Structure formats: C-alpha cells, structure tokens
Amino acid sequence: MQQLLIIGYVWIEKTTGAGNRMLQLVNVFKNQNYTITFATPAQKTENSLNLIELGVQEQSIELNSSSFDDFIKELQPDVVLFDRFMMEEQFGWRVAEHCPKALRVLDTEDLHFLRKTRHQQLKKGEQFSTEVLLKSEEAKREIAAILRCDMSLIISAYEIQLLKDVFKIDEILLYHLPFLLDTITAKTIQSWKSFEEREHFVFVGNFFHAPNVDAVLQLKIIWKQIRKQLPKVEVHIYGAYITQQIQQLHKPKEGFIIKGFAEDALEVVKNARVVLAPIRFGAGIKGKLTEAMECGTPSVTTSIGAEGMHGNLPWNGFIEDDFEKLANKAIELYTYDILWKKAQQKGVVIINSLYDKEVLEVSFMKRVRKTQENLETHRTQNFLGSLLQHQTLQATKFMSKWIEEKNK
C-alpha cells in the first residue's frame, strides 16, 4: 500500500475553494488505496474538518525545525503533495534530503503570482502585462518551486498556457487538473427548481480571499442599476469570515443583503435564479462558478472570472467586463426564462465535458504511476530543477537552519 503525505498550508475547510480542491485530491488517492497523512504547521479553526473521520491521519508540524526530518524519515512516503508553493519552499528540501525516492507533487491551487500581480496592477490603475509578471518576485519564487518538483498540478487551462508560453516551463513538469466533479445526470436536472420557483441573485465567497471582497464592493456599485429595473429583487451575499467592510454594505431596503456564513452553499445557490460574480482580479478556477453550474444556476461574470474554465464551450450565462453591460445582461438573464434555460443547459455541458472526476482521475493516476516508474530519468531531464536543488542555491534551507539554531 502506497503512502501519501500532504503538507498543507492550512487545515482543510469546506468553506473555501482551496479546501474543496484538497478534499477532491484526498478522495482520488483514497480511491487508489493510498494511506494518507495530512500535516500542517497551521492552527485549526472552527471550520476545519475532522480528517480522521475521513480516514486520514492528522499531524502537526513545525516550520524551521528538524523535528520534521525525524517525522518524514519514519513515515517514508511514496508521494509528497505540497499544498501551494510556500509549503514546498519550507519543506521541499527536507523531503528531497530524507526521502529522495518520494515523488514530489506541487498543487498550485491557482498561480499566486498571477493573482497578486493582477491585484497590484489594479490598485496602481495600471495595465496588466506579461512583462510585469516576468519582473514579479512572487513569480520567481513560485516558478522555482514548480521547477524543483517532479510534477505540478495546474488548475486552469489558461495558466498551463501561461507557464509554457511565457515562462518556458517544460510540459513534462506540468499537469492540467481542474476540479474533479460528479457528472450532472438527467435525474439531477429533474431535481432542480424551475425558473419560476427560484428568486433573487446570489454571491458566495470566502472573505479571507481579496478577490471576493473586491467583487462584492463592485457588486454594490452595479446593484443600483439592476435594482432600478427589478425593484423587488434582492442580492444575497454569503460567505465565511465576513469583514466589517462587507457587513457595512448590508442595506435591506435597497435589496442588498449580507447573509454571512452558509451552512450549505449549494442549497443557497440552488434556490437563486442567477449568480453574480464581478471579479476584477484573481487566478485559477472559481469554485463559486462551478458550483453555479452544478446547481443549474446561470451566472454573469467577467473574463477573469470565467478564465480557463470553459474551454471552447459557450458560458452558462454571460461574460462582461464593462459593468454597465454586465448589469444589463444580469437583468436579461433574470427576466427571460428561455434565455435562462439555455444558459442552464450550457453549464451542464461544461461540467460533464471538462470536470468529470472519473475521467480525470484515471488519466491523473496514470501520469503519477508513469512518473514514479521513470523518476530518475524524469529528474535527469529536469536540469533546471536539479540546479535549483543544488546546495549553492538553497537559501531557504540555510535560512531555516539558522532560524532553528537561533530559536534554541
């Protein structure tokens, strides 16, 4: 039986897109009969899942501590999965030193440097460009982590192209693995509420995530135009970790309602008529938009919102970057049932064509096995990766050892 060690950035929570992604990966390896240990230096929160109930061992680990070396030497995992590049920076060299034969996999979640650079450019009021990305410090760190690993999981098709075209990363190091979702069956479709049975607009997002905070602030501006045309309709804002800034937007008389944490986000989305997501920056795949499709709820978003999510297939609603046009499209989608039903159908096609977990799981595990079988050759061919593992370039390793000595 093979051993998987996941080194988590945080404990898994169901309230976040990253948490759902990690749960999907846990299930993939569980289906392949792996023994799984989830280790993290983070503190648990009230939303953290009990992984032991899922058959996963839990382990607290420390940053900058050789106690991790003892732990991993004893565990001897076959595969180590780093949750985001920061965990690879911290623990990657220790894994390479004490478990050289373990397959090192990085789950990027989304490309952090892409999201961060877009945010910075937006704040400066400047145009986003690949030139700015190439100068980004964050990009250098994240790309270095990708090169040091045997395989990096990239969630969006756009990000795969970006890494290959702009950063010239060899595709043998990259694997496109979007969300792994259940196919939508005829039975599921029959269980959905009809156009007439649904009401209101909805936005769902975790407010630890800056793009969600910004999207709700934009929504507040757009809402005036929508409400003018649809005076009885409301927009409901759901999400964990509501900030004071978001809470202050609660204006029931204007139909702008901050609902807070949703026990069951899917239930909320199933009852809404349209999902609104005016996302101005970000990266990866937006869980709120795949959830909309899974619930048969059409959505209106931006090109960054829908980026890398639908291949060449038509969107389940509208994609608009001009907020005046976005508001008009939202009104149209909310009002016309024929348009709404066609949009709903497009969402079914996207999920069943691009996110079918059974199809994705088979090809992903095939790639894992193939890389494991040819690991030595694979690493020899990844010269830049072995160069970055070379001791003269391991600043993080020596910094970590220095901090550990200092802390004694």
XYZ file of C-alpha atoms in Angstrom:
408
model
C 0.000 0.000 0.000
C 1.423 3.363 -1.027
C 1.816 6.284 1.393
C 0.814 9.848 0.554
C 1.935 12.777 2.697
C 0.109 16.060 2.115
C 1.863 19.119 3.521
C -0.971 21.598 3.940
C -0.748 25.376 4.018
C -3.835 25.351 6.283
C -6.157 22.658 7.672
C -8.806 21.638 5.139
C -12.029 23.660 5.308
C -15.142 23.032 3.253
C -15.913 26.760 3.169
C -13.132 27.530 0.680
C -12.421 26.633 -2.953
C -8.918 25.525 -1.896
C -10.419 23.271 0.796
C -12.780 21.616 -1.670
C -9.916 21.135 -4.107
C -7.807 19.437 -1.444
C -10.724 17.162 -0.479
C -11.058 16.124 -4.128
C -7.345 15.180 -4.217
C -7.663 13.251 -0.939
C -10.521 11.246 -2.479
C -8.522 10.482 -5.632
C -5.703 8.931 -3.602
C -8.143 7.193 -1.235
C -9.782 5.544 -4.261
C -6.327 4.197 -5.169
C -5.947 2.718 -1.654
C -3.205 5.091 -0.523
C -2.585 5.563 3.206
C -2.841 9.341 3.686
C -1.292 11.656 6.272
C -2.151 15.363 6.310
C 0.472 17.518 8.046
C 0.460 21.289 8.508
C 2.100 23.971 10.668
C -1.234 25.893 10.741
C -3.652 26.206 13.663
C -7.125 24.652 13.394
C -10.166 26.917 13.059
C -13.837 26.288 13.834
C -14.343 25.449 10.126
C -11.524 22.856 9.957
C -12.711 19.374 9.006
C -12.032 16.335 11.166
C -9.818 14.402 8.740
C -9.591 11.330 10.987
C -13.308 10.756 10.271
C -12.347 10.635 6.568
C -9.679 8.008 7.241
C -6.785 10.490 7.004
C -4.075 10.753 9.697
C -3.513 14.250 11.094
C -0.105 15.599 12.054
C 1.009 18.999 13.346
C 4.452 20.026 12.106
C 6.736 22.965 12.852
C 8.392 25.408 10.499
C 12.201 25.643 10.668
C 12.534 22.569 12.844
C 14.471 19.323 12.367
C 11.578 17.537 14.143
C 10.060 17.355 10.637
C 13.139 15.388 9.443
C 12.528 12.711 12.089
C 8.824 12.601 11.212
C 9.358 12.130 7.462
C 12.218 9.634 7.860
C 9.883 7.453 9.889
C 6.882 7.909 7.573
C 8.843 7.315 4.314
C 6.014 8.404 1.954
C 5.924 7.342 -1.701
C 4.306 10.614 -2.766
C 4.545 14.044 -1.111
C 1.963 16.646 -2.140
C 2.757 20.283 -1.315
C -0.300 22.475 -0.873
C 0.857 25.748 -2.538
C 4.432 26.809 -3.291
C 5.109 28.248 0.186
C 4.990 24.725 1.624
C 7.437 23.470 -0.997
C 9.815 26.326 -0.096
C 9.637 25.426 3.585
C 9.713 21.641 3.437
C 10.783 20.649 -0.095
C 14.493 20.486 0.641
C 13.866 18.388 3.757
C 11.746 15.931 1.723
C 14.437 15.758 -1.008
C 17.129 15.098 1.620
C 15.368 12.441 3.713
C 13.029 10.801 1.141
C 14.871 11.175 -2.166
C 12.739 8.495 -3.853
C 9.400 10.110 -2.995
C 7.531 11.694 -5.900
C 7.255 15.433 -5.167
C 3.997 16.965 -6.406
C 3.020 20.633 -6.085
C -0.645 21.591 -6.067
C -0.517 25.274 -7.008
C -4.280 25.806 -6.217
C -4.003 28.784 -8.540
C -0.925 30.710 -9.625
C -0.429 33.049 -6.665
C 1.900 35.355 -8.570
C -0.726 35.838 -11.284
C -3.451 36.778 -8.781
C -1.083 39.035 -6.801
C 0.282 40.857 -9.847
C -3.213 41.476 -11.212
C -4.235 42.893 -7.839
C -1.169 45.172 -7.662
C -1.727 46.465 -11.203
C -5.397 47.129 -10.457
C -4.515 49.093 -7.297
C -1.977 51.151 -9.250
C -4.502 51.727 -12.034
C -2.004 50.221 -14.498
C -2.388 47.725 -17.316
C -1.646 44.061 -16.559
C 1.006 42.555 -18.869
C 3.252 39.507 -19.110
C 6.232 41.871 -18.782
C 5.061 42.822 -15.271
C 4.699 39.112 -14.451
C 8.272 38.406 -15.565
C 9.550 41.055 -13.143
C 7.494 39.759 -10.207
C 9.415 38.476 -7.162
C 6.488 36.193 -6.328
C 6.676 34.678 -9.839
C 10.360 33.834 -9.348
C 9.582 32.039 -6.079
C 6.602 30.122 -7.430
C 8.302 29.150 -10.710
C 11.349 27.929 -8.740
C 9.055 25.678 -6.667
C 7.441 24.319 -9.858
C 10.887 23.535 -11.301
C 12.045 21.790 -8.112
C 9.033 19.442 -8.091
C 8.563 16.348 -10.242
C 5.060 17.407 -11.194
C 2.878 20.486 -10.644
C -0.905 20.388 -10.752
C -2.282 23.388 -12.635
C -5.979 24.033 -12.241
C -6.770 26.225 -15.247
C -6.092 25.807 -18.959
C -5.091 29.485 -19.169
C -2.389 29.003 -16.503
C -0.923 25.962 -18.298
C -0.517 28.070 -21.467
C 0.981 30.951 -19.495
C 3.605 28.693 -17.881
C 4.534 27.095 -21.206
C 4.491 30.208 -23.405
C 5.762 32.964 -21.100
C 7.912 31.058 -18.589
C 9.021 28.284 -20.990
C 8.324 25.505 -18.471
C 8.684 22.022 -19.937
C 5.270 20.377 -20.148
C 6.598 17.152 -18.582
C 6.601 19.079 -15.287
C 3.008 20.324 -15.630
C -0.305 18.538 -15.327
C -3.647 20.190 -16.014
C -6.027 19.002 -13.310
C -9.179 21.108 -12.867
C -11.846 20.500 -10.218
C -12.962 16.856 -10.072
C -16.755 16.925 -10.074
C -19.659 14.486 -10.380
C -21.343 14.400 -13.772
C -24.769 16.014 -13.914
C -27.353 13.341 -14.697
C -30.910 13.663 -16.047
C -32.094 12.749 -12.542
C -30.104 15.669 -11.042
C -31.578 18.071 -13.605
C -35.120 16.901 -12.740
C -34.464 17.661 -9.061
C -33.560 21.313 -9.762
C -36.061 24.068 -9.072
C -37.566 25.675 -12.166
C -37.031 29.262 -13.335
C -40.353 30.294 -11.730
C -39.539 28.618 -8.391
C -36.263 30.485 -7.984
C -35.717 34.075 -6.906
C -33.022 36.668 -6.273
C -29.357 36.984 -7.219
C -26.621 35.413 -5.091
C -22.883 35.775 -4.464
C -20.981 33.167 -2.421
C -17.339 33.595 -1.412
C -14.891 33.297 1.474
C -13.861 36.809 2.594
C -10.316 35.864 3.546
C -9.861 35.974 -0.226
C -9.198 39.527 -1.515
C -10.841 38.998 -4.969
C -14.134 38.187 -3.197
C -14.033 41.340 -1.078
C -13.369 43.431 -4.181
C -16.126 41.653 -6.166
C -18.751 42.492 -3.510
C -17.622 46.146 -3.445
C -18.098 46.228 -7.256
C -21.452 44.478 -6.871
C -22.622 47.279 -4.595
C -21.997 49.774 -7.434
C -23.594 47.588 -10.139
C -26.595 46.784 -7.928
C -28.113 50.283 -8.220
C -28.624 49.765 -11.979
C -30.110 46.261 -11.545
C -32.404 47.290 -8.698
C -33.771 50.209 -10.762
C -35.046 47.700 -13.349
C -36.008 44.982 -10.847
C -37.251 46.866 -7.744
C -38.500 43.772 -5.864
C -35.414 41.631 -6.425
C -32.606 41.192 -3.862
C -28.974 40.120 -3.982
C -27.859 37.830 -1.143
C -24.181 37.800 -0.143
C -22.967 34.633 1.594
C -19.526 33.638 2.847
C -17.282 32.740 5.754
C -15.118 35.347 7.522
C -17.327 38.379 6.752
C -15.315 41.568 7.367
C -16.561 44.819 8.919
C -16.166 46.457 5.493
C -18.559 43.919 3.921
C -21.013 43.947 6.837
C -21.424 47.709 6.448
C -22.828 47.183 2.931
C -25.926 45.468 4.403
C -28.868 47.575 3.166
C -32.129 45.541 3.256
C -34.197 48.486 1.975
C -32.054 48.543 -1.168
C -32.274 44.756 -1.525
C -28.531 44.354 -0.792
C -28.446 41.712 1.939
C -25.342 40.379 3.715
C -26.297 36.892 4.891
C -22.913 35.698 6.211
C -21.834 32.077 6.578
C -23.890 29.491 4.659
C -24.164 26.041 6.265
C -24.829 24.622 2.804
C -23.622 26.852 -0.036
C -25.031 24.526 -2.720
C -28.516 24.759 -1.198
C -28.327 28.555 -1.318
C -27.237 28.549 -4.977
C -29.943 26.019 -5.960
C -32.637 28.434 -4.730
C -31.224 31.501 -6.500
C -32.069 32.429 -10.069
C -28.702 33.944 -11.072
C -25.164 34.003 -9.624
C -23.409 37.379 -9.917
C -19.587 37.489 -9.801
C -17.998 40.769 -10.968
C -14.426 39.540 -10.366
C -11.720 42.047 -11.347
C -8.602 40.083 -10.405
C -7.719 36.546 -9.428
C -6.452 33.297 -10.912
C -7.300 29.607 -11.143
C -10.829 28.217 -11.285
C -13.613 29.973 -9.398
C -15.436 27.475 -7.187
C -18.488 29.749 -6.983
C -18.899 29.466 -10.781
C -18.536 25.670 -10.998
C -20.981 25.447 -8.061
C -23.435 27.602 -10.032
C -23.282 25.114 -12.928
C -23.617 22.148 -10.561
C -26.799 23.732 -9.180
C -28.266 24.618 -12.568
C -27.913 28.322 -11.803
C -26.761 30.558 -14.688
C -24.082 33.137 -13.899
C -22.869 36.542 -15.021
C -19.148 37.189 -14.554
C -16.069 38.822 -16.086
C -13.414 37.412 -18.428
C -11.117 36.884 -15.390
C -13.985 35.131 -13.587
C -14.510 32.654 -16.440
C -10.830 32.392 -17.433
C -9.549 28.886 -18.154
C -12.865 27.372 -17.052
C -14.904 26.549 -20.144
C -12.530 25.608 -22.984
C -14.194 26.453 -26.294
C -17.678 25.883 -24.895
C -20.222 28.713 -24.501
C -20.591 30.099 -20.949
C -23.647 29.307 -18.790
C -24.813 32.924 -18.876
C -22.767 35.988 -19.792
C -19.161 37.201 -19.612
C -18.859 41.003 -19.497
C -16.023 43.295 -18.354
C -17.969 46.521 -18.817
C -20.034 46.773 -15.616
C -22.906 48.650 -17.243
C -23.246 45.882 -19.829
C -22.804 43.262 -17.073
C -25.760 44.767 -15.166
C -27.927 44.736 -18.322
C -27.034 41.097 -19.046
C -27.869 40.172 -15.432
C -31.311 41.799 -15.825
C -31.892 39.948 -19.141
C -30.893 36.583 -17.684
C -33.080 37.147 -14.634
C -36.105 38.150 -16.711
C -36.280 35.832 -19.746
C -36.939 32.179 -18.983
C -35.970 30.847 -22.456
C -32.574 32.593 -22.260
C -32.154 31.326 -18.684
C -32.947 27.684 -19.595
C -30.465 27.741 -22.495
C -27.783 29.129 -20.158
C -28.529 26.398 -17.602
C -28.050 23.731 -20.281
C -24.661 25.198 -21.265
C -23.495 24.778 -17.652
C -24.394 21.076 -17.755
C -22.298 20.640 -20.926
C -19.282 22.415 -19.356
C -19.325 20.288 -16.164
C -19.859 16.992 -17.985
C -17.256 17.711 -20.679
C -14.428 19.264 -18.655
C -14.815 18.315 -14.976
C -15.847 14.641 -15.000
C -13.974 13.289 -11.985
C -13.940 9.673 -13.135
C -12.279 10.507 -16.438
C -9.836 12.978 -14.838
C -8.882 10.623 -12.008
C -7.877 7.771 -14.335
C -5.561 9.892 -16.501
C -4.058 11.693 -13.486
C -3.156 8.460 -11.655
C -1.720 7.052 -14.885
C 0.605 10.066 -15.032
C 1.564 9.663 -11.343
C 2.486 5.998 -11.888
C 4.410 6.700 -15.083
C 6.452 9.463 -13.408
C 7.157 7.224 -10.389
C 8.371 4.407 -12.650
C 10.740 6.712 -14.570
C 11.655 9.058 -11.734
C 15.427 9.002 -12.232
C 15.199 9.754 -15.972
C 12.475 12.341 -15.332
C 14.728 14.181 -12.870
C 17.793 13.948 -15.092
C 15.832 15.636 -17.874
C 14.711 18.401 -15.486
C 18.129 20.078 -15.356
C 16.858 23.420 -14.055
C 15.091 21.600 -11.230
C 18.250 19.764 -10.155
C 20.172 23.034 -10.437
C 17.712 24.674 -8.029
C 18.073 21.707 -5.646
C 21.856 22.250 -5.682
C 23.150 23.377 -2.298
C 24.640 26.655 -3.549
C 21.135 27.838 -4.455
C 19.356 26.668 -1.329
C 18.958 29.939 0.540
C 15.702 28.714 2.137
C 17.449 25.666 3.582
C 20.245 27.650 5.252
C 17.877 30.367 6.415
C 15.708 27.658 8.007
C 18.694 26.062 9.748
C 19.812 29.485 11.001
C 16.335 30.239 12.420
C 16.277 26.855 14.133
C 19.652 27.499 15.797
C 18.536 30.980 16.816
C 15.343 29.569 18.386
C 17.178 27.011 20.522
